[in-house]
PDB file of C-alpha atoms in Angstrom:
ATOM      1  CA  UNK A  16      27.636   6.295  55.254  1.00 39.00           C
ATOM      2  CA  UNK A  17      31.352   6.036  54.546  1.00 47.00           C
ATOM      3  CA  UNK A  18      31.026   8.245  51.435  1.00 49.00           C
ATOM      4  CA  UNK A  19      29.258  10.985  53.438  1.00 49.00           C
ATOM      5  CA  UNK A  20      31.911  10.978  56.142  1.00 49.00           C
ATOM      6  CA  UNK A  21      34.661  11.224  53.548  1.00 68.00           C
ATOM      7  CA  UNK A  22      32.771  14.063  51.867  1.00 76.00           C
ATOM      8  CA  UNK A  23      32.750  16.063  55.077  1.00 82.00           C
ATOM      9  CA  UNK A  24      36.447  15.366  55.649  1.00 88.00           C
ATOM     10  CA  UNK A  25      37.199  17.073  52.330  1.00 90.00           C
ATOM     11  CA  UNK A  26      36.161  20.343  54.002  1.00 94.00           C
ATOM     12  CA  UNK A  27      38.649  19.926  56.861  1.00 95.00           C
ATOM     13  CA  UNK A  28      41.281  22.097  55.078  1.00 95.00           C
ATOM     14  CA  UNK A  29      38.667  24.886  54.741  1.00 96.00           C
ATOM     15  CA  UNK A  30      37.846  24.619  58.446  1.00 96.00           C
ATOM     16  CA  UNK A  31      41.561  24.836  59.272  1.00 97.00           C
ATOM     17  CA  UNK A  32      41.984  27.956  57.101  1.00 96.00           C
ATOM     18  CA  UNK A  33      38.857  29.552  58.617  1.00 97.00           C
ATOM     19  CA  UNK A  34      40.210  28.797  62.102  1.00 96.00           C
ATOM     20  CA  UNK A  35      43.544  30.370  61.167  1.00 93.00           C
ATOM     21  CA  UNK A  36      41.780  33.467  59.843  1.00 93.00           C
ATOM     22  CA  UNK A  37      39.770  33.661  63.080  1.00 93.00           C
ATOM     23  CA  UNK A  38      42.945  33.355  65.152  1.00 91.00           C
ATOM     24  CA  UNK A  39      44.734  36.051  63.149  1.00 87.00           C
ATOM     25  CA  UNK A  40      41.687  38.315  63.436  1.00 87.00           C
ATOM     26  CA  UNK A  41      41.945  38.007  67.204  1.00 87.00           C
ATOM     27  CA  UNK A  42      45.343  39.708  67.172  1.00 80.00           C
ATOM     28  CA  UNK A  43      45.939  43.431  67.425  1.00 75.00           C
ATOM     29  CA  UNK A  44      47.327  45.448  64.505  1.00 66.00           C
ATOM     30  CA  UNK A  45      50.714  45.698  66.211  1.00 60.00           C
ATOM     31  CA  UNK A  46      50.985  41.923  66.397  1.00 59.00           C
ATOM     32  CA  UNK A  47      49.929  41.497  62.753  1.00 59.00           C
ATOM     33  CA  UNK A  48      52.325  44.084  61.344  1.00 58.00           C
ATOM     34  CA  UNK A  49      55.188  41.666  61.974  1.00 55.00           C
ATOM     35  CA  UNK A  50      53.673  38.966  59.688  1.00 55.00           C
ATOM     36  CA  UNK A  51      53.635  40.370  56.153  1.00 55.00           C
ATOM     37  CA  UNK A  52      55.774  43.531  55.930  1.00 60.00           C
ATOM     38  CA  UNK A  53      57.760  42.240  52.954  1.00 61.00           C
ATOM     39  CA  UNK A  54      54.700  42.542  50.648  1.00 59.00           C
ATOM     40  CA  UNK A  55      54.783  46.292  51.088  1.00 63.00           C
ATOM     41  CA  UNK A  56      58.465  46.287  50.186  1.00 68.00           C
ATOM     42  CA  UNK A  57      57.764  44.294  47.004  1.00 68.00           C
ATOM     43  CA  UNK A  58      54.735  46.378  45.991  1.00 63.00           C
ATOM     44  CA  UNK A  59      55.152  49.857  47.542  1.00 64.00           C
ATOM     45  CA  UNK A  60      52.504  51.317  45.218  1.00 62.00           C
ATOM     46  CA  UNK A  61      49.937  48.951  46.743  1.00 61.00           C
ATOM     47  CA  UNK A  62      50.352  49.837  50.412  1.00 65.00           C
ATOM     48  CA  UNK A  63      46.584  50.304  50.815  1.00 68.00           C
ATOM     49  CA  UNK A  64      45.914  46.816  49.439  1.00 70.00           C
ATOM     50  CA  UNK A  65      45.560  44.250  52.216  1.00 77.00           C
ATOM     51  CA  UNK A  66      47.644  41.328  51.006  1.00 75.00           C
ATOM     52  CA  UNK A  67      46.917  39.328  54.147  1.00 82.00           C
ATOM     53  CA  UNK A  68      43.188  39.260  53.408  1.00 87.00           C
ATOM     54  CA  UNK A  69      43.818  38.603  49.725  1.00 90.00           C
ATOM     55  CA  UNK A  70      46.067  35.594  50.366  1.00 91.00           C
ATOM     56  CA  UNK A  71      43.947  34.144  53.176  1.00 93.00           C
ATOM     57  CA  UNK A  72      40.768  34.183  51.099  1.00 96.00           C
ATOM     58  CA  UNK A  73      42.572  33.002  47.960  1.00 96.00           C
ATOM     59  CA  UNK A  74      43.631  29.926  49.937  1.00 96.00           C
ATOM     60  CA  UNK A  75      40.178  29.592  51.536  1.00 98.00           C
ATOM     61  CA  UNK A  76      38.588  29.509  48.067  1.00 97.00           C
ATOM     62  CA  UNK A  77      41.033  26.786  47.008  1.00 95.00           C
ATOM     63  CA  UNK A  78      40.126  24.708  50.044  1.00 95.00           C
ATOM     64  CA  UNK A  79      36.394  25.140  49.373  1.00 96.00           C
ATOM     65  CA  UNK A  80      37.024  24.105  45.775  1.00 94.00           C
ATOM     66  CA  UNK A  81      38.835  21.023  47.040  1.00 92.00           C
ATOM     67  CA  UNK A  82      35.963  20.290  49.411  1.00 92.00           C
ATOM     68  CA  UNK A  83      33.339  20.476  46.686  1.00 92.00           C
ATOM     69  CA  UNK A  84      35.537  18.227  44.493  1.00 87.00           C
ATOM     70  CA  UNK A  85      34.142  17.732  40.964  1.00 86.00           C
ATOM     71  CA  UNK A  86      31.104  19.894  41.688  1.00 90.00           C
ATOM     72  CA  UNK A  87      33.449  22.884  41.977  1.00 89.00           C
ATOM     73  CA  UNK A  88      33.935  22.761  38.206  1.00 90.00           C
ATOM     74  CA  UNK A  89      30.379  24.057  37.688  1.00 92.00           C
ATOM     75  CA  UNK A  90      30.068  27.822  37.518  1.00 93.00           C
ATOM     76  CA  UNK A  91      27.231  27.755  40.048  1.00 96.00           C
ATOM     77  CA  UNK A  92      29.646  26.230  42.587  1.00 96.00           C
ATOM     78  CA  UNK A  93      32.374  28.696  41.638  1.00 96.00           C
ATOM     79  CA  UNK A  94      29.966  31.520  42.472  1.00 97.00           C
ATOM     80  CA  UNK A  95      28.988  29.707  45.674  1.00 97.00           C
ATOM     81  CA  UNK A  96      32.650  29.418  46.680  1.00 97.00           C
ATOM     82  CA  UNK A  97      33.230  33.149  46.227  1.00 97.00           C
ATOM     83  CA  UNK A  98      30.006  33.939  48.108  1.00 98.00           C
ATOM     84  CA  UNK A  99      30.992  31.643  50.988  1.00 98.00           C
ATOM     85  CA  UNK A 100      34.376  33.356  51.200  1.00 98.00           C
ATOM     86  CA  UNK A 101      32.837  36.829  51.167  1.00 98.00           C
ATOM     87  CA  UNK A 102      30.264  35.784  53.771  1.00 98.00           C
ATOM     88  CA  UNK A 103      33.038  34.473  55.999  1.00 97.00           C
ATOM     89  CA  UNK A 104      34.879  37.745  55.380  1.00 96.00           C
ATOM     90  CA  UNK A 105      31.833  39.654  56.669  1.00 97.00           C
ATOM     91  CA  UNK A 106      31.798  37.536  59.836  1.00 96.00           C
ATOM     92  CA  UNK A 107      35.563  38.079  60.148  1.00 93.00           C
ATOM     93  CA  UNK A 108      35.119  41.853  60.031  1.00 93.00           C
ATOM     94  CA  UNK A 109      32.339  41.633  62.629  1.00 94.00           C
ATOM     95  CA  UNK A 110      34.647  39.551  64.831  1.00 92.00           C
ATOM     96  CA  UNK A 111      37.394  42.170  64.469  1.00 89.00           C
ATOM     97  CA  UNK A 112      35.046  44.817  65.885  1.00 88.00           C
ATOM     98  CA  UNK A 113      35.518  43.123  69.283  1.00 90.00           C
ATOM     99  CA  UNK A 114      39.337  43.116  69.108  1.00 87.00           C
ATOM    100  CA  UNK A 115      41.194  46.002  70.713  1.00 85.00           C
ATOM    101  CA  UNK A 116      42.699  48.300  68.084  1.00 82.00           C
ATOM    102  CA  UNK A 117      40.828  46.644  65.202  1.00 84.00           C
ATOM    103  CA  UNK A 118      37.809  47.931  63.311  1.00 85.00           C
ATOM    104  CA  UNK A 119      35.658  46.458  60.564  1.00 88.00           C
ATOM    105  CA  UNK A 120      36.666  47.618  57.085  1.00 88.00           C
ATOM    106  CA  UNK A 121      34.663  47.201  53.874  1.00 92.00           C
ATOM    107  CA  UNK A 122      37.920  47.319  51.889  1.00 89.00           C
ATOM    108  CA  UNK A 123      39.012  44.125  53.655  1.00 91.00           C
ATOM    109  CA  UNK A 124      35.849  42.385  52.475  1.00 94.00           C
ATOM    110  CA  UNK A 125      36.608  43.629  48.966  1.00 94.00           C
ATOM    111  CA  UNK A 126      40.136  42.181  49.180  1.00 93.00           C
ATOM    112  CA  UNK A 127      38.661  38.899  50.483  1.00 95.00           C
ATOM    113  CA  UNK A 128      36.364  38.729  47.460  1.00 96.00           C
ATOM    114  CA  UNK A 129      39.148  39.592  45.026  1.00 95.00           C
ATOM    115  CA  UNK A 130      41.349  36.826  46.459  1.00 96.00           C
ATOM    116  CA  UNK A 131      38.540  34.259  46.343  1.00 97.00           C
ATOM    117  CA  UNK A 132      37.448  35.230  42.824  1.00 97.00           C
ATOM    118  CA  UNK A 133      40.995  35.107  41.498  1.00 96.00           C
ATOM    119  CA  UNK A 134      41.501  31.622  42.980  1.00 96.00           C
ATOM    120  CA  UNK A 135      38.321  30.404  41.287  1.00 96.00           C
ATOM    121  CA  UNK A 136      39.336  31.950  37.954  1.00 95.00           C
ATOM    122  CA  UNK A 137      42.844  30.504  38.099  1.00 94.00           C
ATOM    123  CA  UNK A 138      41.517  27.008  38.859  1.00 93.00           C
ATOM    124  CA  UNK A 139      39.137  27.384  35.880  1.00 92.00           C
ATOM    125  CA  UNK A 140      42.049  27.934  33.449  1.00 92.00           C
ATOM    126  CA  UNK A 141      42.338  24.762  31.390  1.00 88.00           C
ATOM    127  CA  UNK A 142      45.994  23.952  32.094  1.00 87.00           C
ATOM    128  CA  UNK A 143      45.545  24.602  35.840  1.00 88.00           C
ATOM    129  CA  UNK A 144      42.206  22.792  35.890  1.00 85.00           C
ATOM    130  CA  UNK A 145      43.790  19.603  34.529  1.00 87.00           C
ATOM    131  CA  UNK A 146      46.311  19.588  37.380  1.00 85.00           C
ATOM    132  CA  UNK A 147      43.627  20.530  39.917  1.00 83.00           C
ATOM    133  CA  UNK A 148      41.351  17.669  38.783  1.00 82.00           C
ATOM    134  CA  UNK A 149      44.226  15.224  39.262  1.00 82.00           C
ATOM    135  CA  UNK A 150      44.808  16.512  42.780  1.00 77.00           C
ATOM    136  CA  UNK A 151      41.124  16.245  43.629  1.00 75.00           C
ATOM    137  CA  UNK A 152      40.872  12.763  42.065  1.00 74.00           C
ATOM    138  CA  UNK A 153      43.851  11.498  44.071  1.00 69.00           C
ATOM    139  CA  UNK A 154      42.009  12.131  47.312  1.00 69.00           C
ATOM    140  CA  UNK A 155      38.663  10.609  46.243  1.00 65.00           C
TER     141      UNK A 155
END
């Protein structure tokens, strides 16, 4: 029983990130434009790229990877992590349809998927994976 409880606790960071995404999605565009304007200054050629979605789902994928622990090293779980992130992105866009001044956008889901996929690929790199496995092992 103790092992199962600890297993579920590993997903607490993912729940926190999903809650943060939900909270940010509840804000209007005017409120959000004050959060990440410096990305557009750094990358003016990428003004149509939604860095907020990219970063949020990059981090969400990392937290899912942490939650799945050693299983996340299998490619089937890597695919599952990206799919879970994209699925949450779909629900996020649906949620935004109820927020004043916000509309669902397929490009946001694309940016969610890109962020999640890149996180999974980076963790799969051997030198990063060694460090990641140590981090995961420390909390087991």
